[in-house]
């Protein structure tokens, strides 16, 4: 007995879809699905409807993705038994979309665009509808569900996964290409190893090269200072360890008066040097020495009293020669040092030649004769040489001394202790005018310097006026030097070179600090750069050399570490 279907009195309820994939079986007519709107009476051929399970809330439909171009046609999947498939020419058979069915629940299919199936030719099976283009996500067929009694059964298609836009290049081809690349690399490595690559990898790395661009002479920037040279006569200035400041008056040789005694002292100390507190050999005053002393008194020469049999040490004689400028002691030293005066003069002129005093000639050991001539520049050369004798420097700085017979003697150099002056020798005659060869200490920056100079032929009616005139010029010169000679930056702490490895890695080289020297604007300073031989590479801060000038030394250091060579460079470098 057929039971009538219960009317659908649940407004808004969704009818239960038929089981299976919703498509007719092969070779059968499409089975219409009863809907509530079709008829309120049950069809005599339809089996009773199963009780409807509670409706599951509809899941929101995901936004439709853009249509992806159709991929190359895939081979047709074999049809499951019991199901016919009619291929459409030019395209692959694509299974219709299915909705996942949850057992025991009614599933509401997602809305689809209306599909109008084409009319089937008589005697031909219906062609499955095409897959909507909106479906881009993979669609997997569910296992076949058994149909309810009395309902048509539609066999499920084989499980199929479809990904729109999938790369369809065969994987075997890609794997083959990768394998070929690896094989080539292995063959190349084997070839390299067979040709001595192991030796290349372990061979010592060559040393890096260091280059610098530091000049051998650098001028202190700025204009040459204006020096107040004397209006007449001649002058010369230089600083030990730095160089010549300048001069005036040319190279015209003039009488130099008692300044000649500096050469007398130089020859005596050269032949009979004194060390420390040594007094040296003894000179005994003879009757001839006393007679020479007495003969000089009428001419007003500088003298010290002597008496026959008196004994003077070499130091005593040098003090009498340099402080009160005793002409008679110069004569006595000449006889003692040269056998006679002519013999000693020969030594004096020979020493002048050795020192390069090309414009100087000595005709007497005291300088009283106007035929003893020289220049300021020549006498500066001599002064620098004689100051190397410590005993001489000590003597000329004395303001007074005590010797036998004469007793206390005074130094005629009125500038001692003024503006740093500590020597050396005054001289004055009617023909020579006022003269002074001087040495003065100078503190500039961190350096203790010595200025050596000479001023000749200054005017005056007598010795006091002549010496006063020369002292005035010397003080102006010293004041100018003190205001000009300072510490200047000769080389900044900026990159001055480069260390480069054999494989091309490099780093700059920079002085550890600025190279500062004492001098004056325009002074050309000699610079010496020494470098070490770096190893294959250097580290940051590594000392790779040194730059020095005027006694100042500054290390040269690498600014950064150089990188290690690559494996490829080691393999391909030249043997």
XYZ file of C-alpha atoms in Angstrom:
575
model
C 0.000 0.000 0.000
C 1.335 3.321 -1.013
C 1.619 5.895 1.718
C 0.985 9.475 0.841
C 3.813 11.901 1.333
C 3.417 14.367 4.124
C 2.837 17.894 2.992
C 5.686 20.320 3.543
C 4.283 22.585 6.187
C 7.582 24.005 7.281
C 7.733 27.289 5.467
C 11.237 28.133 4.331
C 12.515 24.593 4.726
C 14.760 23.365 2.001
C 13.749 20.107 0.296
C 16.090 17.168 0.663
C 18.087 16.643 -2.489
C 18.235 13.190 -4.007
C 21.163 11.031 -3.125
C 23.997 10.455 -5.542
C 25.601 13.030 -7.784
C 22.326 14.360 -9.211
C 22.924 13.009 -12.701
C 20.985 10.178 -14.451
C 22.572 6.837 -14.880
C 23.968 5.880 -18.217
C 21.302 5.017 -20.710
C 18.380 6.031 -18.501
C 16.001 8.929 -18.677
C 16.449 11.844 -16.283
C 14.409 11.255 -13.118
C 12.462 14.323 -12.097
C 12.802 15.409 -8.495
C 9.499 16.077 -6.793
C 9.188 19.586 -5.425
C 6.480 20.953 -3.122
C 5.255 23.370 -5.750
C 4.716 20.639 -8.345
C 1.857 18.798 -6.640
C 0.384 18.132 -3.256
C -0.348 14.502 -4.166
C 2.264 11.841 -4.119
C 3.219 10.184 -7.321
C 2.180 6.587 -7.488
C 5.615 5.568 -8.729
C 7.653 7.233 -6.007
C 8.636 5.492 -2.798
C 7.774 7.068 0.533
C 9.968 9.980 1.471
C 12.261 9.450 4.403
C 11.828 11.690 7.415
C 13.566 15.053 6.938
C 16.421 15.779 9.247
C 16.830 19.249 10.755
C 18.168 21.638 8.191
C 21.842 22.650 8.655
C 22.371 26.414 8.394
C 23.473 27.457 4.967
C 27.199 28.168 4.740
C 27.869 31.519 3.041
C 29.010 31.080 -0.519
C 32.596 32.182 -1.111
C 33.116 34.993 -3.647
C 33.502 33.736 -7.151
C 37.164 33.763 -8.255
C 38.202 35.146 -11.643
C 37.960 32.661 -14.452
C 41.306 31.004 -15.078
C 42.215 30.179 -18.678
C 41.478 26.587 -19.622
C 44.529 24.397 -19.197
C 45.632 21.892 -21.810
C 43.189 19.036 -22.253
C 43.850 16.106 -19.891
C 43.259 12.512 -20.916
C 39.725 11.245 -20.327
C 39.331 9.404 -17.025
C 37.922 5.917 -17.597
C 34.218 5.724 -16.856
C 33.139 3.749 -13.842
C 31.188 0.577 -14.581
C 27.511 1.165 -14.961
C 27.918 4.668 -16.301
C 28.041 5.830 -19.863
C 30.163 8.698 -21.053
C 29.717 10.521 -24.299
C 32.832 12.549 -25.115
C 32.402 15.942 -26.670
C 34.751 16.552 -29.574
C 37.657 18.886 -28.759
C 37.330 18.796 -25.008
C 37.897 16.441 -22.119
C 35.081 15.067 -20.117
C 34.873 16.980 -16.856
C 32.869 15.511 -13.986
C 30.041 17.625 -12.688
C 30.508 19.336 -9.342
C 29.209 17.516 -6.326
C 28.262 18.689 -2.900
C 29.685 16.997 0.099
C 26.898 15.031 1.800
C 27.009 14.685 5.556
C 25.267 11.453 6.596
C 22.066 12.112 8.470
C 21.859 15.729 7.398
C 20.066 17.479 4.611
C 22.519 19.517 2.575
C 21.545 22.613 0.699
C 23.511 22.834 -2.523
C 25.256 26.103 -3.326
C 23.419 28.304 -5.813
C 24.409 27.590 -9.389
C 23.834 29.289 -12.647
C 20.833 27.734 -14.436
C 21.943 25.028 -16.772
C 19.801 24.250 -19.802
C 20.714 20.791 -20.973
C 20.835 20.386 -24.717
C 18.251 18.200 -26.324
C 19.463 14.668 -26.651
C 19.335 12.935 -29.926
C 17.032 9.945 -29.974
C 18.785 6.868 -28.768
C 21.770 8.753 -27.304
C 22.666 9.232 -23.692
C 22.524 12.709 -22.238
C 25.789 14.615 -22.130
C 26.777 15.725 -18.613
C 26.542 19.478 -18.112
C 29.796 21.492 -18.302
C 31.630 22.559 -15.154
C 30.793 26.138 -14.218
C 33.808 28.388 -14.705
C 33.269 29.941 -11.301
C 34.601 26.864 -9.539
C 38.350 27.278 -9.105
C 38.825 25.272 -5.922
C 39.658 21.596 -6.203
C 36.534 19.400 -6.493
C 36.803 15.883 -5.116
C 34.104 13.288 -5.799
C 32.685 11.648 -2.681
C 32.284 7.890 -2.411
C 29.136 6.537 -3.934
C 26.115 6.540 -1.600
C 23.590 3.744 -1.847
C 20.230 4.899 -3.084
C 17.023 4.567 -1.135
C 14.670 1.763 -2.103
C 12.600 2.662 -5.067
C 14.866 5.461 -6.266
C 17.124 5.548 -9.265
C 20.793 5.028 -8.503
C 23.440 7.203 -10.164
C 26.935 5.767 -9.921
C 29.610 8.098 -8.480
C 32.524 9.099 -10.586
C 36.057 8.154 -9.729
C 37.730 10.467 -7.195
C 39.147 13.358 -9.133
C 41.025 16.469 -7.984
C 41.217 19.481 -10.254
C 43.222 22.633 -9.572
C 42.580 25.558 -11.899
C 45.844 27.071 -13.254
C 47.949 24.084 -12.157
C 51.415 23.856 -13.708
C 51.066 20.906 -15.982
C 54.772 20.586 -16.915
C 55.807 17.014 -16.197
C 57.775 16.719 -12.960
C 60.119 14.207 -14.503
C 61.400 16.878 -16.905
C 62.217 19.320 -14.107
C 63.976 16.666 -12.080
C 65.997 15.707 -15.103
C 67.265 19.236 -15.639
C 68.290 19.607 -11.997
C 70.087 16.296 -12.143
C 71.991 17.432 -15.226
C 73.169 20.649 -13.496
C 74.375 18.740 -10.453
C 76.163 16.238 -12.651
C 77.991 18.995 -14.540
C 79.075 20.640 -11.258
C 80.368 17.333 -9.917
C 82.273 16.619 -13.106
C 83.834 20.116 -13.010
C 84.921 19.694 -9.384
C 86.407 16.276 -10.149
C 88.306 17.773 -13.081
C 89.661 20.579 -10.906
C 90.716 18.225 -8.157
C 92.424 16.069 -10.706
C 94.388 19.078 -11.999
C 95.918 20.131 -8.684
C 93.037 21.983 -7.022
C 94.040 20.508 -3.678
C 97.408 22.225 -4.014
C 95.705 25.492 -4.934
C 93.510 25.390 -1.866
C 96.368 24.781 0.551
C 99.045 26.956 -1.067
C 100.263 29.980 0.962
C 98.535 33.245 0.211
C 100.706 36.046 -1.248
C 101.433 39.151 0.835
C 99.315 42.225 0.406
C 100.783 45.405 -1.106
C 100.999 48.760 0.670
C 101.148 52.057 -1.193
C 101.216 55.604 0.166
C 101.022 59.018 -1.399
C 103.015 60.980 1.180
C 105.434 63.472 -0.354
C 109.071 63.548 0.734
C 108.897 67.313 1.295
C 105.868 69.225 2.546
C 105.646 72.986 2.976
C 103.898 74.476 5.966
C 100.978 76.436 4.500
C 100.940 80.197 4.637
C 103.063 83.145 3.572
C 106.678 83.578 4.603
C 106.965 85.703 7.744
C 108.339 89.236 7.500
C 111.650 89.374 9.375
C 113.023 92.779 10.575
C 116.460 92.469 9.042
C 118.965 95.227 9.859
C 119.119 98.232 7.530
C 122.884 97.848 7.181
C 125.487 95.196 7.748
C 124.428 91.547 7.467
C 122.470 88.975 9.443
C 121.606 85.274 9.387
C 119.065 83.150 11.260
C 118.441 79.427 11.517
C 116.867 76.961 13.957
C 118.550 73.694 14.801
C 116.482 70.779 13.617
C 114.254 72.931 11.401
C 116.438 74.863 9.011
C 117.392 78.290 7.822
C 114.940 81.129 8.401
C 116.797 83.583 6.181
C 119.451 86.259 6.014
C 120.370 89.695 4.738
C 123.427 91.573 3.506
C 124.569 89.070 0.907
C 127.832 87.171 0.881
C 130.212 90.085 0.978
C 132.951 89.230 3.516
C 133.689 91.903 6.140
C 136.028 92.241 9.147
C 134.506 90.382 12.095
C 136.665 91.490 15.067
C 136.779 89.204 18.109
C 134.178 86.823 16.636
C 137.275 85.176 15.093
C 138.049 83.728 18.550
C 135.181 81.208 18.054
C 137.336 79.420 15.459
C 140.339 79.560 17.800
C 138.317 77.780 20.500
C 136.958 75.273 17.958
C 140.426 74.221 16.776
C 141.706 73.887 20.384
C 138.742 71.723 21.467
C 138.940 69.686 18.289
C 142.600 68.866 19.009
C 142.250 68.764 22.825
C 138.652 67.946 23.717
C 137.405 68.343 27.285
C 134.732 66.228 28.960
C 132.604 67.184 31.934
C 134.576 69.015 34.596
C 137.965 68.262 33.062
C 140.400 71.174 33.260
C 142.574 69.792 30.520
C 146.311 70.266 29.879
C 148.278 73.072 31.533
C 149.668 76.074 29.691
C 152.662 77.834 31.321
C 153.052 81.551 30.701
C 156.458 82.367 29.219
C 158.420 85.577 29.053
C 157.360 85.879 25.401
C 153.737 85.650 26.480
C 154.244 88.447 29.000
C 155.952 90.600 26.360
C 153.091 90.047 23.899
C 150.589 91.085 26.592
C 152.446 94.312 27.329
C 152.776 95.216 23.640
C 149.028 95.165 23.142
C 148.082 97.452 26.031
C 148.689 100.771 24.156
C 146.251 99.850 21.353
C 143.396 99.367 23.783
C 142.834 95.725 23.009
C 140.882 93.357 25.249
C 143.452 91.654 27.527
C 143.900 89.756 30.787
C 146.936 90.180 32.967
C 149.550 87.418 32.968
C 152.929 86.819 34.574
C 155.812 84.595 33.756
C 155.545 81.096 35.195
C 151.794 81.342 35.647
C 149.956 78.116 34.865
C 146.616 78.134 33.145
C 144.512 75.053 32.437
C 143.000 74.633 29.028
C 139.623 75.455 30.588
C 141.070 78.644 32.202
C 142.500 79.757 28.891
C 139.199 79.136 27.047
C 137.260 81.122 29.681
C 139.697 84.064 29.348
C 139.408 83.814 25.557
C 135.576 83.776 25.366
C 134.347 85.911 28.305
C 136.556 89.054 28.387
C 137.790 88.283 24.840
C 141.522 88.446 25.754
C 143.621 88.894 22.611
C 146.838 87.935 24.393
C 145.335 84.579 25.457
C 144.294 83.917 21.814
C 147.935 84.400 20.836
C 149.174 82.126 23.640
C 146.678 79.323 22.679
C 147.740 79.609 19.012
C 151.389 79.054 19.892
C 150.446 76.175 22.230
C 148.053 74.553 19.756
C 149.987 75.069 16.503
C 153.652 75.347 17.476
C 153.541 78.959 16.289
C 150.912 81.414 15.088
C 151.293 80.595 11.390
C 150.918 76.909 12.060
C 147.751 77.548 14.013
C 146.317 79.830 11.306
C 146.783 76.993 8.862
C 144.613 74.835 11.098
C 142.004 77.576 11.416
C 141.583 78.019 7.686
C 141.579 74.277 7.101
C 138.738 73.917 9.604
C 136.826 76.709 7.806
C 137.118 74.812 4.556
C 135.864 71.637 6.217
C 132.780 73.453 7.491
C 132.032 75.006 4.107
C 132.896 78.528 5.142
C 133.772 79.592 1.628
C 133.773 83.352 2.327
C 136.052 83.289 5.350
C 139.779 83.900 5.834
C 141.731 84.012 9.085
C 144.924 86.084 9.252
C 145.264 86.225 13.059
C 143.868 84.124 15.943
C 142.149 87.065 17.746
C 140.428 88.941 14.862
C 142.081 92.214 15.740
C 143.421 92.556 12.199
C 140.899 93.830 9.645
C 142.181 91.253 7.179
C 140.385 88.475 9.097
C 137.082 88.468 7.290
C 133.943 86.399 7.092
C 130.154 86.598 6.624
C 127.198 86.120 8.938
C 126.133 82.910 7.188
C 129.655 81.405 7.463
C 129.846 82.206 11.165
C 126.471 80.527 11.797
C 127.917 77.349 10.286
C 130.828 77.554 12.697
C 128.611 78.339 15.689
C 126.486 75.229 15.055
C 129.623 73.092 14.936
C 131.319 74.426 18.059
C 128.136 74.213 20.170
C 128.388 70.451 19.862
C 131.192 70.666 22.412
C 129.341 70.717 25.732
C 132.263 72.393 27.483
C 132.185 75.266 25.007
C 128.414 75.764 25.508
C 128.932 75.821 29.281
C 131.748 78.359 29.056
C 130.031 80.882 26.785
C 126.962 80.916 29.057
C 129.039 81.971 32.080
C 128.545 85.546 33.216
C 131.860 85.492 35.033
C 134.735 83.188 35.927
C 137.866 83.066 38.097
C 141.336 82.474 36.704
C 144.905 82.729 38.154
C 146.573 86.156 38.336
C 143.768 88.088 36.598
C 141.220 86.783 39.092
C 137.565 87.505 38.332
C 136.727 87.987 34.676
C 133.371 89.114 33.194
C 131.492 88.188 30.051
C 131.088 91.064 27.585
C 127.866 89.615 26.158
C 125.197 91.825 27.701
C 122.358 89.717 26.219
C 123.093 86.637 28.327
C 119.798 85.477 29.841
C 117.757 87.937 27.758
C 115.199 86.441 25.336
C 116.739 83.017 25.915
C 120.259 84.030 24.787
C 123.022 81.792 26.186
C 126.037 82.780 24.006
C 128.137 83.008 21.961
C 130.612 85.813 21.196
C 130.733 89.567 20.761
C 133.202 91.462 18.615
C 133.854 95.066 17.738
C 136.521 97.148 16.039
C 136.542 100.389 14.141
C 136.588 98.494 10.851
C 134.197 95.689 11.872
C 131.639 97.723 13.820
C 129.432 95.876 16.263
C 129.130 92.068 15.824
C 127.450 89.235 17.673
C 127.179 85.525 17.024
C 124.411 84.303 19.312
C 122.431 81.255 20.395
C 119.040 81.395 22.092
C 116.660 78.790 23.440
C 113.117 78.655 22.108
C 110.125 76.697 23.395
C 107.621 76.012 20.611
C 104.792 73.593 21.160
C 106.277 70.511 22.768
C 109.760 71.115 21.406
C 112.825 72.793 22.881
C 114.701 74.478 20.057
C 117.899 76.458 19.631
C 118.094 79.548 17.442
C 121.531 80.278 16.018
C 122.229 83.627 14.376
C 124.716 86.331 13.570
C 124.504 90.102 13.109
C 127.530 91.934 11.727
C 128.863 95.397 11.031
C 126.434 97.508 13.076
C 127.381 101.188 13.396
C 128.679 103.011 16.462
C 131.358 105.474 17.476
C 132.869 103.109 19.998
C 132.564 99.588 21.318
C 129.663 100.262 23.729
C 127.604 101.965 21.005
C 128.419 99.296 18.459
C 127.447 96.499 20.823
C 124.277 98.336 21.873
C 123.280 98.664 18.190
C 123.877 95.031 17.458
C 121.993 93.929 20.582
C 118.978 95.952 19.515
C 118.858 94.224 16.122
C 119.253 90.798 17.690
C 116.331 91.333 20.073
C 114.031 92.381 17.218
C 114.991 89.302 15.272
C 114.337 87.021 18.244
C 110.936 88.608 18.909
C 109.938 88.039 15.290
C 111.027 84.415 15.408
C 109.115 83.731 18.622
C 105.885 85.087 17.175
C 106.266 83.118 13.956
C 107.742 79.775 14.940
C 104.878 77.643 16.228
C 103.437 74.179 15.943
C 101.660 73.554 12.638
C 99.769 70.566 11.260
C 101.857 69.161 8.439
C 99.832 66.006 7.702
C 96.212 65.486 8.724
C 94.882 62.224 10.146
C 93.236 61.298 6.853
C 93.811 58.348 4.528
C 97.251 58.559 2.898
C 97.570 55.095 1.431
C 96.039 51.692 0.822
C 96.635 48.044 1.581
C 95.403 45.710 -1.164
C 95.348 41.927 -1.105
C 96.103 39.663 -4.055
C 92.397 38.817 -4.384
C 91.305 42.476 -4.557
C 90.224 43.210 -0.985
C 91.537 46.564 0.257
C 91.489 49.065 3.099
C 92.804 52.589 3.546
C 95.826 53.569 5.662
C 95.670 56.610 7.946
C 98.122 58.258 10.390
C 97.193 57.433 13.995
C 97.103 61.186 14.650
C 97.857 64.395 12.832
C 101.570 64.945 12.172
C 102.408 68.285 13.773
C 105.749 70.027 13.450
C 107.246 73.230 14.696
C 108.187 75.735 12.059
C 106.949 78.763 10.225
C 104.720 79.339 7.195
C 106.525 78.492 3.978
C 109.053 76.178 5.635
C 109.740 73.098 3.509
C 109.855 70.117 5.858
C 111.468 66.848 4.887
C 109.176 63.877 5.482
C 110.275 60.268 5.756
C 107.806 57.414 5.342
C 108.707 53.865 6.287
C 106.388 50.905 5.702
C 106.348 47.306 6.815
C 105.647 44.329 4.571
C 102.104 43.263 5.451
C 101.016 39.644 5.489
C 98.350 38.229 3.155
C 95.740 40.334 4.941
C 95.628 42.997 7.667
C 93.436 43.579 10.702
C 91.714 46.784 11.735
C 94.149 49.121 13.504
C 97.206 47.132 12.493
C 100.383 49.266 12.282
C 101.772 49.068 8.772
C 104.321 51.882 8.806
C 105.442 55.213 10.169
C 105.732 58.801 8.996
C 108.200 61.206 10.586
C 109.273 64.813 10.207
C 111.368 67.170 12.345
C 111.869 64.442 14.913
C 108.140 63.706 15.254
C 106.958 60.156 14.513
C 103.373 58.994 13.869
C 102.340 55.371 13.173
C 100.420 54.461 10.012
C 97.509 52.083 10.648
C 95.034 50.078 8.588
C 91.518 51.475 8.898
C 89.727 48.116 8.550
C 90.382 44.419 8.205
C 90.647 42.917 4.733
C 88.356 39.995 3.878
C 89.401 36.401 3.316
C 89.774 35.099 -0.257
C 86.908 33.098 -1.755
C 87.169 29.388 -2.538
C 86.791 30.165 -6.234
C 89.735 32.617 -6.143
C 91.934 30.022 -4.448
C 91.044 27.450 -7.101
C 91.545 29.731 -10.087
C 94.575 31.818 -9.006
C 97.735 31.553 -11.041
C 100.333 29.035 -9.814
